[in-house]
Coordinates of N, CA and C and ligand atoms in Angstrom, one line a residue:
M289 N 1.8 -8.2 27.9 CA 0.5 -7.7 28.4 C 0.7 -8.2 30.0
T290 N -0.1 -7.2 30.6 CA 0.0 -7.6 32.3 C -1.4 -8.6 32.3
E291 N -2.5 -8.5 31.6 CA -3.6 -9.4 32.1 C -3.2 -10.5 31.3
Q292 N -4.4 -11.5 32.1 CA -4.7 -12.9 31.4 C -5.5 -12.7 30.4
V293 N -5.3 -13.5 29.1 CA -6.8 -13.0 28.1 C -7.2 -14.1 28.0
E294 N -8.5 -14.3 27.5 CA -9.5 -15.8 26.8 C -9.5 -15.5 26.0
D295 N -9.9 -14.4 25.3 CA -10.3 -14.3 23.9 C -9.3 -14.4 22.7
A296 N -9.8 -14.4 21.2 CA -8.6 -13.7 20.6 C -8.2 -12.6 20.7
V297 N -6.8 -12.2 20.4 CA -6.1 -11.2 20.3 C -5.3 -10.7 19.4
V298 N -5.9 -9.2 18.9 CA -5.5 -8.4 17.9 C -4.4 -8.2 18.3
V299 N -3.2 -8.4 17.7 CA -2.0 -7.9 18.2 C -1.5 -6.2 16.6
V300 N -1.4 -5.4 16.8 CA -1.2 -4.4 15.7 C 0.2 -4.2 15.9
A301 N 1.0 -4.0 14.7 CA 1.9 -4.2 14.4 C 2.8 -3.3 13.5
D302 N 4.4 -3.4 13.4 CA 4.7 -2.6 12.0 C 5.7 -4.0 11.5
A303 N 6.0 -3.8 10.5 CA 6.9 -4.5 9.9 C 8.0 -3.6 9.2
R304 N 8.5 -2.4 9.6 CA 9.5 -1.7 9.2 C 10.0 -0.6 10.1
P305 N 11.0 -0.2 10.5 CA 12.1 -1.0 9.8 C 12.5 -2.8 10.4
N306 N 13.6 -3.3 9.8 CA 13.4 -4.8 10.6 C 12.9 -4.7 11.9
E307 N 13.5 -4.1 13.1 CA 13.5 -5.0 14.4 C 11.9 -4.7 14.4
R308 N 11.2 -4.0 14.1 CA 9.4 -4.6 14.4 C 9.1 -5.3 14.1
V309 N 10.1 -5.8 13.3 CA 9.0 -7.6 12.8 C 9.7 -8.3 14.0
V310 N 10.4 -8.3 14.8 CA 10.9 -9.0 15.9 C 10.1 -8.9 16.8
E311 N 9.5 -7.4 17.3 CA 8.5 -6.5 18.1 C 7.3 -7.5 17.7
A312 N 7.2 -7.0 16.9 CA 5.6 -8.7 16.2 C 5.6 -9.6 16.9
L313 N 6.8 -10.6 16.7 CA 7.1 -11.5 17.0 C 6.7 -12.2 18.5
L314 N 7.1 -10.9 19.1 CA 7.4 -11.2 20.5 C 6.1 -10.5 21.2
A315 N 5.2 -9.7 20.6 CA 4.1 -9.2 21.2 C 3.1 -10.0 20.8
C316 N 3.4 -10.8 19.9 CA 2.2 -12.5 19.3 C 2.4 -12.9 20.4
D317 N 3.7 -13.5 20.9 CA 4.6 -14.7 21.9 C 3.9 -14.4 22.9
A318 N 3.4 -12.9 23.4 CA 3.5 -12.4 24.7 C 1.5 -12.9 25.1
A319 N 1.0 -12.3 23.7 CA 0.0 -12.9 23.9 C -0.5 -14.4 23.9
L320 N 0.1 -14.9 23.4 CA 0.0 -16.7 23.6 C 0.4 -17.0 24.9
E321 N 1.5 -16.6 26.2 CA 1.5 -16.3 27.3 C 0.7 -15.4 28.4
A322 N 0.0 -15.0 27.7 CA -1.2 -14.2 28.3 C -2.6 -15.2 28.0
G323 N -2.5 -16.3 27.4 CA -4.0 -17.1 27.3 C -4.8 -17.1 26.4
A324 N -4.3 -16.0 25.4 CA -5.0 -15.6 24.2 C -5.7 -16.8 23.4
S325 N -7.1 -16.9 22.9 CA -7.5 -18.6 22.0 C -6.6 -18.5 20.8
E326 N -6.4 -17.2 20.6 CA -6.2 -16.9 19.1 C -5.4 -15.7 19.4
R327 N -4.5 -15.5 18.0 CA -3.5 -14.3 17.9 C -3.4 -14.1 16.9
W328 N -4.4 -12.4 16.0 CA -4.6 -12.3 14.7 C -3.2 -11.2 14.9
L329 N -2.6 -11.1 13.8 CA -1.7 -10.2 13.6 C -2.1 -9.1 12.5
A330 N -1.9 -7.7 12.8 CA -2.5 -6.8 11.8 C -1.6 -5.7 11.7
V331 N -1.1 -6.0 10.5 CA 0.4 -4.9 10.3 C -0.1 -4.1 8.8
P332 N -0.2 -2.6 9.0 CA -0.9 -2.0 8.1 C 0.3 -1.7 6.9
Y333 N 1.3 -1.8 7.0 CA 2.1 -1.7 5.6 C 3.1 -3.3 5.6
L334 N 2.9 -4.1 5.0 CA 3.8 -5.1 4.8 C 4.9 -4.9 4.1
A335 N 6.1 -5.0 4.9 CA 7.4 -4.9 4.3 C 8.0 -6.0 3.6
Y336 N 8.5 -5.9 2.4 CA 9.1 -7.0 2.1 C 8.3 -7.6 1.0
A337 N 7.1 -7.1 0.6 CA 6.1 -7.4 -0.1 C 6.2 -7.5 -1.5
R338 N 6.9 -6.3 -2.1 CA 6.9 -6.8 -3.5 C 7.7 -7.1 -4.2
Q339 N 8.6 -7.9 -3.0 CA 9.7 -9.4 -3.5 C 9.0 -10.5 -3.6
D340 N 8.0 -10.7 -4.4 CA 7.3 -11.9 -4.2 C 7.4 -12.7 -4.9
R341 N 8.4 -12.9 -5.7 CA 9.4 -13.8 -6.7 C 10.6 -13.5 -6.5
S342 N 11.7 -14.4 -6.7 CA 13.3 -14.4 -6.7 C 13.3 -13.5 -8.2
F343 N 14.0 -12.6 -8.7 CA 13.9 -11.9 -9.3 C 15.1 -11.7 -9.8
E344 N 15.9 -12.4 -9.3 CA 17.3 -12.6 -10.3 C 18.2 -13.4 -9.3
A345 N 18.9 -14.3 -10.0 CA 19.6 -16.0 -9.1 C 20.2 -15.4 -8.1
G346 N 19.9 -16.0 -7.0 CA 20.6 -15.8 -5.4 C 19.8 -15.0 -4.8
E347 N 18.6 -14.4 -5.0 CA 17.6 -13.6 -4.0 C 16.4 -14.6 -3.1
G348 N 16.2 -14.0 -2.7 CA 15.1 -14.7 -1.4 C 13.7 -14.4 -2.4
V349 N 12.8 -15.0 -1.7 CA 11.5 -14.4 -1.9 C 10.9 -13.5 -0.4
S350 N 11.5 -12.6 -0.6 CA 11.0 -11.7 0.9 C 10.0 -11.9 1.8
A351 N 8.8 -12.1 0.6 CA 7.5 -11.7 1.4 C 7.0 -12.6 2.2
R352 N 7.8 -14.1 1.4 CA 7.2 -15.4 1.7 C 8.1 -15.7 3.2
A353 N 9.2 -15.2 2.9 CA 10.6 -15.2 4.2 C 9.5 -14.4 5.8
V354 N 9.2 -13.3 5.1 CA 8.1 -12.7 6.2 C 6.9 -13.1 6.8
L355 N 6.4 -13.3 5.9 CA 5.0 -14.2 6.0 C 5.2 -15.5 6.9
E356 N 6.0 -16.2 6.4 CA 6.2 -17.1 7.0 C 6.5 -17.3 8.7
A357 N 7.9 -16.1 8.8 CA 7.7 -16.0 10.4 C 6.6 -15.6 10.9
F358 N 6.0 -15.0 10.3 CA 4.9 -14.3 11.2 C 3.4 -15.5 11.2
S359 N 4.0 -16.3 10.0 CA 2.8 -17.6 10.2 C 3.3 -18.4 11.5
S360 N 4.7 -18.5 12.2 CA 5.0 -19.3 12.9 C 4.3 -18.8 14.7
C361 N 3.9 -17.6 14.8 CA 3.4 -16.8 16.0 C 2.1 -16.5 15.8
A362 N 0.9 -16.3 14.5 CA 0.0 -16.0 14.5 C -0.9 -16.8 13.5
D363 N -2.4 -17.0 14.3 CA -3.2 -18.0 13.7 C -4.1 -16.9 12.4
A364 N -4.2 -15.6 12.2 CA -4.7 -14.7 11.1 C -3.7 -13.4 11.1
F365 N -3.8 -13.1 9.6 CA -2.8 -12.3 9.4 C -4.3 -10.9 8.5
V366 N -4.1 -9.5 9.1 CA -4.4 -8.8 8.0 C -3.2 -7.6 7.7
T367 N -3.6 -7.0 6.6 CA -3.0 -6.1 6.3 C -3.7 -5.0 5.5
V368 N -3.3 -3.9 4.7 CA -3.7 -3.3 4.3 C -3.2 -3.2 2.8
D369 N -4.0 -3.3 1.6 CA -3.3 -2.4 0.3 C -1.9 -3.1 -0.1
V370 N -1.9 -4.7 0.1 CA -0.7 -5.5 -0.3 C -0.4 -5.4 -1.5
H371 N 0.8 -5.0 -1.9 CA 1.3 -5.2 -3.3 C 0.6 -6.1 -4.4
S372 N 0.5 -7.3 -4.2 CA -0.2 -8.4 -4.5 C -1.1 -9.3 -3.9
S373 N -1.9 -9.4 -4.0 CA -3.0 -10.3 -3.0 C -2.3 -11.8 -2.8
G374 N -1.8 -12.1 -3.8 CA -1.1 -13.4 -4.0 C -0.3 -13.7 -2.7
V375 N 0.8 -12.8 -2.6 CA 1.5 -13.0 -1.2 C 0.8 -13.8 -0.3
L376 N -0.1 -12.8 -0.2 CA -0.9 -13.5 1.1 C -1.0 -15.1 1.4
D377 N -0.9 -15.7 0.6 CA -1.1 -17.0 0.4 C 0.2 -17.6 1.2
F378 N 1.6 -16.9 1.3 CA 2.2 -17.4 2.2 C 2.2 -17.7 3.6
F379 N 1.2 -16.7 3.8 CA 0.6 -17.0 5.3 C -0.1 -18.2 5.9
A380 N 0.5 -18.6 6.7 CA -0.4 -20.6 6.7 C -1.7 -20.4 7.1
G381 N -2.3 -19.0 7.9 CA -3.5 -19.8 8.4 C -4.3 -18.2 7.6
A382 N -5.5 -17.8 7.9 CA -6.1 -16.7 7.3 C -5.7 -15.3 7.0
A383 N -5.6 -14.7 5.7 CA -4.8 -13.8 5.5 C -5.6 -12.9 4.9
V384 N -6.5 -11.7 5.0 CA -6.7 -10.4 4.3 C -6.6 -9.3 4.2
Q385 N -6.9 -8.5 3.3 CA -6.3 -6.9 2.9 C -7.1 -6.1 3.7
G386 N -8.1 -5.1 4.5 CA -8.2 -3.8 4.3 C -8.0 -3.4 2.9
R387 N -8.7 -2.5 2.4 CA -8.4 -1.1 1.7 C -9.0 0.5 2.0
A388 N -7.9 1.0 1.5 CA -7.9 2.2 2.4 C -8.2 3.4 1.2
M389 N -8.8 3.2 0.0 CA -8.9 3.9 -0.8 C -10.4 4.6 -0.5
P390 N -10.9 4.3 0.4 CA -12.1 5.0 0.4 C -11.9 6.7 1.4
E391 N -10.9 6.6 2.1 CA -10.1 7.5 2.9 C -9.5 7.9 2.1
V392 N -8.4 7.7 1.5 CA -8.2 8.3 0.2 C -8.5 9.2 -0.7
A393 N -9.5 8.2 -1.2 CA -10.6 9.7 -2.0 C -11.2 10.9 -1.1
A394 N -11.5 10.2 0.2 CA -12.1 11.1 0.8 C -11.0 12.3 0.9
A395 N -10.2 12.4 1.2 CA -9.1 13.6 1.5 C -8.6 13.8 -0.1
L396 N -9.2 13.5 -1.1 CA -9.0 14.2 -2.5 C -10.8 15.0 -3.2
E397 N -11.4 14.8 -2.1 CA -12.8 15.3 -2.7 C -12.8 16.8 -2.8
D398 N -12.4 17.6 -2.5 CA -12.5 19.5 -2.6 C -11.2 19.9 -3.1
R399 N -10.0 18.8 -4.1 CA -9.1 19.1 -5.0 C -9.8 19.6 -6.6
G400 N -10.7 19.6 -6.6 CA -11.5 19.3 -8.0 C -10.3 18.3 -9.1
I401 N -10.6 17.3 -8.8 CA -9.9 16.1 -9.4 C -10.3 16.1 -10.9
G402 N -10.5 15.9 -12.3 CA -11.4 15.3 -13.2 C -11.1 14.1 -14.0
S403 N -10.2 13.6 -13.6 CA -9.9 12.1 -13.5 C -9.4 11.5 -12.8
V404 N -8.8 10.0 -12.4 CA -8.2 9.2 -11.5 C -7.0 8.3 -12.3
L405 N -6.2 8.6 -12.5 CA -5.4 7.4 -13.1 C -3.9 6.6 -12.4
A406 N -4.1 5.3 -12.9 CA -3.4 4.6 -12.0 C -2.1 4.1 -13.0
P407 N -0.8 4.0 -12.7 CA 0.1 4.0 -13.5 C 0.2 2.9 -14.0
D408 N -0.6 1.9 -13.7 CA -0.3 0.5 -14.3 C -1.6 -0.1 -14.1
E409 N -1.6 -1.2 -15.2 CA -2.6 -1.6 -15.1 C -2.9 -2.5 -13.6
G410 N -1.8 -3.0 -12.7 CA -2.0 -3.4 -11.8 C -2.8 -2.5 -10.6
A411 N -2.5 -1.3 -11.0 CA -3.2 -0.2 -9.7 C -4.4 0.1 -10.2
R412 N -5.0 -0.5 -11.3 CA -6.3 -0.1 -11.9 C -7.5 -0.1 -10.8
G413 N -7.8 -1.3 -10.0 CA -8.9 -1.2 -9.3 C -8.5 -0.4 -8.2
L414 N -7.3 0.3 -7.6 CA -7.1 1.3 -6.7 C -7.6 2.2 -7.2
A415 N -7.5 3.1 -8.3 CA -7.9 3.9 -9.5 C -9.3 4.3 -9.9
E416 N -9.7 2.7 -9.8 CA -11.2 2.7 -10.1 C -11.9 3.0 -8.9
A417 N -11.2 2.3 -7.8 CA -11.7 2.8 -6.3 C -12.2 4.7 -6.0
V418 N -11.5 4.8 -6.0 CA -10.9 6.5 -6.1 C -11.9 6.9 -7.2
A419 N -12.1 6.8 -8.1 CA -12.8 7.3 -9.6 C -14.3 7.3 -9.3
D420 N -14.4 6.1 -8.6 CA -16.2 5.4 -7.9 C -16.5 6.8 -7.3
R421 N -15.7 7.4 -6.6 CA -16.1 8.2 -5.3 C -16.1 9.4 -5.0
L422 N -15.1 9.8 -6.5 CA -15.1 10.9 -6.9 C -16.1 11.6 -7.9
E423 N -16.4 10.3 -8.7 CA -17.2 10.6 -9.8 C -16.7 11.1 -11.0
V424 N -15.7 10.2 -10.9 CA -14.8 10.8 -12.2 C -14.6 9.8 -12.7
P425 N -14.1 9.8 -14.6 CA -13.6 8.8 -14.9 C -12.0 8.7 -14.7
F426 N -11.8 7.2 -14.8 CA -10.7 7.0 -14.3 C -9.7 5.5 -15.8
D427 N -8.7 5.5 -15.8 CA -7.8 4.9 -16.4 C -6.4 4.6 -16.2
H428 N -5.8 3.5 -16.9 CA -4.4 3.7 -16.4 C -3.0 3.2 -17.5
L429 N -2.0 4.1 -17.1 CA -1.1 4.1 -18.1 C -0.2 3.0 -18.4
V430 N 0.7 2.9 -19.6 CA 1.8 1.8 -19.5 C 2.8 1.8 -18.7
K431 N 3.4 1.5 -18.2 CA 4.3 1.3 -17.5 C 5.9 0.3 -17.5
T432 N 6.5 0.3 -18.4 CA 7.6 -0.3 -18.3 C 9.2 -0.2 -16.9
R433 N 9.3 -1.0 -16.6 CA 10.1 -1.1 -15.8 C 11.4 -0.9 -16.0
L434 N 12.7 -0.5 -15.7 CA 13.8 -0.2 -16.9 C 15.0 -1.2 -15.6
S435 N 14.5 -0.5 -14.6 CA 15.9 -1.0 -13.3 C 15.2 -0.7 -11.8
G436 N 15.7 -0.9 -10.9 CA 15.2 -0.6 -9.6 C 14.2 0.5 -8.9
S437 N 14.8 1.8 -9.9 CA 14.9 2.8 -9.7 C 14.2 3.4 -10.9
E438 N 13.8 2.8 -12.7 CA 14.2 3.4 -13.5 C 13.0 3.4 -14.3
V439 N 11.7 3.9 -14.6 CA 11.1 3.4 -15.5 C 10.0 4.7 -16.3
V440 N 9.9 3.6 -17.4 CA 9.3 4.6 -18.7 C 7.3 4.2 -19.1
V441 N 6.7 5.5 -19.0 CA 5.7 5.4 -18.6 C 5.0 5.9 -20.4
E442 N 4.8 4.8 -21.0 CA 4.3 4.7 -22.5 C 3.2 6.2 -22.7
P443 N 3.1 6.5 -23.6 CA 1.9 7.9 -23.8 C 0.7 6.9 -24.2
K444 N -0.2 6.9 -23.5 CA -1.5 6.8 -23.8 C -3.3 7.7 -24.0
A445 N -3.7 6.8 -24.8 CA -4.9 8.2 -25.8 C -5.8 8.1 -24.5
L446 N -5.6 9.7 -23.7 CA -6.8 10.2 -22.6 C -6.3 11.3 -22.8
D447 N -7.7 11.8 -23.2 CA -7.8 13.2 -23.0 C -8.2 14.0 -20.9
V448 N -6.2 14.5 -21.1 CA -6.1 14.9 -19.5 C -6.1 16.6 -19.9
A449 N -6.1 17.2 -21.1 CA -5.9 18.2 -21.1 C -6.7 19.7 -20.3
G450 N -6.2 20.4 -19.7 CA -6.7 21.2 -18.7 C -7.3 20.8 -17.3
E451 N -6.9 19.2 -17.1 CA -7.8 19.0 -16.2 C -6.7 18.9 -14.5
A452 N -7.2 18.7 -13.6 CA -6.3 18.3 -12.3 C -7.0 16.7 -12.6
V453 N -5.7 16.0 -12.4 CA -5.7 14.6 -12.0 C -5.1 13.7 -11.2
V454 N -5.5 13.0 -10.9 CA -4.7 12.3 -9.7 C -4.0 10.8 -10.2
I455 N -3.1 10.5 -9.4 CA -2.2 9.3 -9.5 C -2.6 8.9 -8.4
V456 N -3.0 7.6 -9.0 CA -3.6 6.5 -7.5 C -2.3 4.8 -7.6
D457 N -1.9 5.0 -6.8 CA -0.6 3.6 -6.8 C -1.0 2.8 -5.2
D458 N -0.5 1.4 -4.9 CA -0.1 1.3 -3.8 C 0.6 1.4 -2.7
I459 N 1.9 2.3 -3.7 CA 3.1 2.3 -3.1 C 3.3 3.2 -4.1
I460 N 4.6 4.2 -2.6 CA 5.4 5.7 -3.2 C 6.6 5.1 -2.7
A461 N 7.5 4.7 -3.5 CA 9.2 4.1 -3.0 C 10.1 4.5 -3.6
T462 N 10.3 5.0 -4.4 CA 11.6 5.8 -4.9 C 10.9 7.0 -5.3
G463 N 9.6 6.9 -5.7 CA 9.3 8.2 -6.6 C 8.5 8.0 -8.2
G464 N 9.8 6.8 -8.5 CA 10.1 6.9 -10.1 C 9.1 6.7 -10.4
T465 N 7.9 5.9 -10.3 CA 6.9 5.6 -11.2 C 5.7 6.9 -11.2
M466 N 5.4 7.7 -10.0 CA 4.6 8.2 -10.3 C 6.1 9.7 -10.7
C467 N 6.6 10.0 -10.7 CA 7.4 11.2 -11.6 C 7.3 10.6 -13.3
K468 N 7.7 9.5 -13.5 CA 7.3 9.7 -14.7 C 5.9 9.9 -15.3
A469 N 5.0 9.2 -14.2 CA 3.5 9.2 -15.1 C 3.7 10.9 -15.0
T470 N 3.7 11.4 -14.0 CA 3.1 12.9 -13.6 C 4.0 13.5 -14.7
E471 N 4.8 13.3 -15.3 CA 5.5 14.5 -16.4 C 4.8 13.4 -17.6
Q472 N 4.7 12.6 -18.0 CA 3.9 12.1 -19.0 C 2.5 12.8 -18.8
L473 N 1.7 12.9 -18.3 CA 0.5 14.0 -18.0 C 0.6 15.2 -18.0
L474 N 1.9 15.8 -17.5 CA 1.8 17.4 -17.8 C 2.1 17.5 -19.2
E475 N 2.9 16.2 -20.1 CA 3.0 16.1 -21.4 C 2.0 16.5 -21.9
A476 N 0.8 16.0 -21.4 CA -0.2 15.6 -22.2 C -1.2 16.7 -22.0
G477 N -0.9 17.7 -21.5 CA -1.6 18.8 -21.3 C -2.4 19.2 -19.4
A478 N -2.1 17.7 -18.6 CA -2.9 17.9 -17.3 C -2.7 19.4 -16.9
E479 N -3.4 20.2 -16.3 CA -3.0 21.5 -15.9 C -2.3 21.1 -14.2
R480 N -2.6 20.2 -13.5 CA -2.1 19.7 -12.0 C -2.1 18.3 -12.2
V481 N -1.1 17.8 -11.2 CA -1.3 16.7 -11.2 C -1.1 16.0 -9.0
L482 N -1.8 15.2 -9.1 CA -1.6 14.9 -7.6 C -1.5 13.5 -7.7
V483 N -0.9 13.2 -6.5 CA -0.3 11.9 -6.7 C -0.7 11.5 -5.0
A484 N -1.9 9.8 -5.1 CA -1.8 9.4 -3.9 C -1.6 7.7 -4.3
A485 N -1.4 7.5 -3.0 CA -1.1 5.9 -2.5 C -1.2 5.7 -1.2
T486 N -1.4 4.3 -0.8 CA -1.7 4.0 0.3 C -0.1 4.2 1.4
H487 N 0.6 3.4 0.7 CA 1.8 3.7 1.9 C 3.2 4.5 0.7
G488 N 3.3 5.3 2.4 CA 4.8 6.3 1.4 C 5.7 5.7 2.2
V489 N 6.5 5.2 1.4 CA 8.1 4.4 1.9 C 9.1 5.7 1.9
F490 N 8.7 7.0 0.5 CA 9.7 7.9 0.2 C 11.2 7.5 0.4
A491 N 11.7 6.8 -0.1 CA 12.9 6.7 -0.4 C 13.8 7.6 -0.1
S492 N 15.1 7.0 0.1 CA 15.9 8.8 -0.2 C 15.9 9.1 -1.7
G493 N 15.1 10.9 -1.4 CA 15.7 11.6 -2.7 C 14.1 11.2 -3.4
A494 N 13.1 10.7 -2.4 CA 11.6 10.9 -3.4 C 11.2 12.5 -3.5
D495 N 11.4 12.5 -2.2 CA 10.3 13.9 -2.0 C 11.0 14.8 -3.5
E496 N 12.2 15.0 -3.2 CA 12.8 16.5 -4.7 C 12.6 15.7 -5.8
R497 N 12.3 14.3 -5.9 CA 12.1 14.2 -7.2 C 10.6 14.0 -7.6
L498 N 9.5 14.0 -6.8 CA 8.5 14.4 -6.8 C 8.4 15.8 -7.0
D499 N 9.1 16.7 -6.2 CA 8.7 18.0 -6.5 C 9.0 18.0 -7.7
A500 N 10.3 18.0 -8.2 CA 10.7 18.1 -9.2 C 10.5 17.9 -10.6
A501 N 9.6 16.6 -10.3 CA 8.6 16.6 -11.2 C 7.1 17.6 -12.1
G502 N 6.7 17.7 -10.8 CA 5.8 18.6 -10.9 C 4.5 18.3 -10.1
V503 N 4.9 17.5 -9.2 CA 3.8 17.2 -8.7 C 3.6 17.7 -7.2
E504 N 1.5 18.2 -7.7 CA 1.4 19.3 -6.6 C 1.2 18.9 -5.5
E505 N 0.9 17.4 -5.4 CA 0.5 17.3 -3.8 C 0.7 15.9 -3.7
V506 N 1.0 15.5 -2.3 CA 1.2 14.0 -2.3 C 0.1 13.3 -1.1
V507 N -0.7 12.6 -1.7 CA -1.3 12.0 -0.2 C -1.4 10.4 0.3
V508 N -0.6 10.3 1.0 CA -0.4 8.9 1.3 C -1.2 8.8 2.8
T509 N -1.7 7.1 3.4 CA -1.8 7.1 4.4 C -0.8 7.0 5.7
D510 N -1.1 6.7 7.2 CA 0.0 7.2 8.0 C 0.3 5.5 7.9
S511 N 0.1 4.6 7.2 CA 0.6 3.0 7.3 C 1.9 2.7 7.5
I512 N 2.8 4.3 7.0 CA 4.3 4.5 7.4 C 4.4 6.1 7.7
P513 N 5.1 6.0 9.1 CA 4.9 7.2 9.4 C 6.0 8.3 8.6
S514 N 5.6 9.2 8.1 CA 6.1 10.5 7.3 C 5.6 11.8 7.4
K515 N 6.5 12.6 7.0 CA 5.6 14.0 7.1 C 4.4 14.5 6.3
R516 N 4.6 13.8 5.4 CA 3.3 13.5 4.1 C 2.2 12.7 4.5
G517 N 1.9 12.1 5.7 CA 1.0 10.5 5.8 C -0.1 12.0 6.7
V518 N -0.9 12.1 5.7 CA -2.2 12.7 6.4 C -3.4 12.1 6.4
V519 N -3.6 10.8 5.9 CA -4.9 10.1 6.0 C -4.5 8.8 6.7
S520 N -5.8 9.0 8.0 CA -5.3 7.4 8.7 C -5.4 6.1 8.6
C521 N -4.8 4.9 8.4 CA -5.3 4.1 7.7 C -5.6 3.0 8.6
A522 N -6.3 3.2 10.0 CA -6.7 2.6 10.7 C -8.3 2.0 10.4
S523 N -9.0 2.8 9.8 CA -10.5 2.6 9.3 C -10.1 1.1 8.6
A524 N -9.4 1.8 7.5 CA -9.1 0.0 6.6 C -8.2 -1.2 7.0
L525 N -7.2 -1.1 8.3 CA -7.1 -2.1 9.0 C -8.3 -2.9 10.0
A526 N -9.2 -1.9 10.2 CA -10.6 -2.4 11.0 C -11.5 -3.0 10.4
R527 N -11.6 -2.5 8.9 CA -12.0 -3.4 7.6 C -12.2 -4.9 7.6
G528 N -10.1 -4.8 7.5 CA -9.7 -6.0 7.4 C -9.6 -7.4 8.5
V529 N -10.3 -6.4 10.0 CA -10.3 -7.2 11.2 C -11.5 -7.7 11.0
S530 N -12.0 -7.1 10.7 CA -14.2 -7.2 10.1 C -14.7 -8.9 9.6
M531 N -13.1 -8.6 8.4 CA -13.9 -9.2 7.1 C -13.0 -11.0 8.3
L532 N -12.1 -10.5 8.6 CA -11.6 -12.3 9.2 C -12.7 -12.5 10.2
Q533 N -13.4 -11.7 10.6 CA -14.4 -11.9 11.5 C -15.4 -12.7 11.3
E534 N -16.1 -12.1 9.8 CA -17.0 -12.6 9.3 C -16.5 -14.3 8.7
A535 N -15.1 -14.3 8.2 CA -15.1 -15.3 7.5 C -14.8 -16.4 8.8
R536 N -14.8 -16.1 9.9 CA -14.1 -17.3 11.0 C -15.7 -17.0 11.8
S537 N -16.5 -16.9 11.9 CA -17.8 -16.9 12.8 C -18.6 -18.1 11.8
Ligands
R5P645 C1 4.4 -1.3 -8.8 O1 4.3 -2.2 -9.6 C2 4.1 -0.8 -7.3 O2 2.6 -0.8 -7.9 C3 4.1 0.7 -7.4 O3 4.4 1.6 -8.8 C4 5.7 0.9 -7.1 O4 6.6 -0.4 -6.6 C5 6.3 2.2 -6.6 O5 8.0 2.3 -6.4 P1 8.7 3.3 -6.7 O6 8.3 4.5 -6.2 O7 10.2 3.5 -6.5 O8 8.6 3.6 -8.5

């Protein structure tokens, strides 16, 4: 920072790839050095958030590791649609999340969507938010994870025959979850299936998998740069900052 400041400073940073975590820490430290009274760290996509417990012997809890590192340099933390809100407790100060579903839903408004589906119960709130905006019904599918890249979506009593449906989730990583859900819905007679998520990680092969599964369109925010990023997450992040302001005023 080139200027001295006295007020609280919001540092907007990425946490992916790994070197961005170090950049975030250094930017917060620069704000301290410049005289900021408080440092609020705003990270649209909180990398490592899905590892919120040790799933196998020998593994660390990466969400805790990253948020404890951020706690060392920031007084407050803002992110967008974190996988599980419980991980925010790993941050020592106030931590909130803004929601990107209003913008995601707006991007879907002219697609003729008849139903909104969450691929599992955990994403039901996201589906509801999109469905409310589109004024269509919503539901969730039942998913069982077999491995890191393999999931099974159990049939659910839902009449999607002849409809255009959108599946809404917090994140697309390998694409496995969206692909299984898409196949399930096409089998159930859906005419078209779109998928939407806040964060598009698109791990190696995800694009091809989504195309092969019959996904008509992918809508994600730009919380992670990608060629599929069509929706800005800036407003969601700003809403998170406003929540912090209100909570701390
Ligand atoms: C899991 O509960 C999450 O909400 C996502 O469904 C999951 O992380 C997506 O991962 P993938 O694209 O690898 O199936």
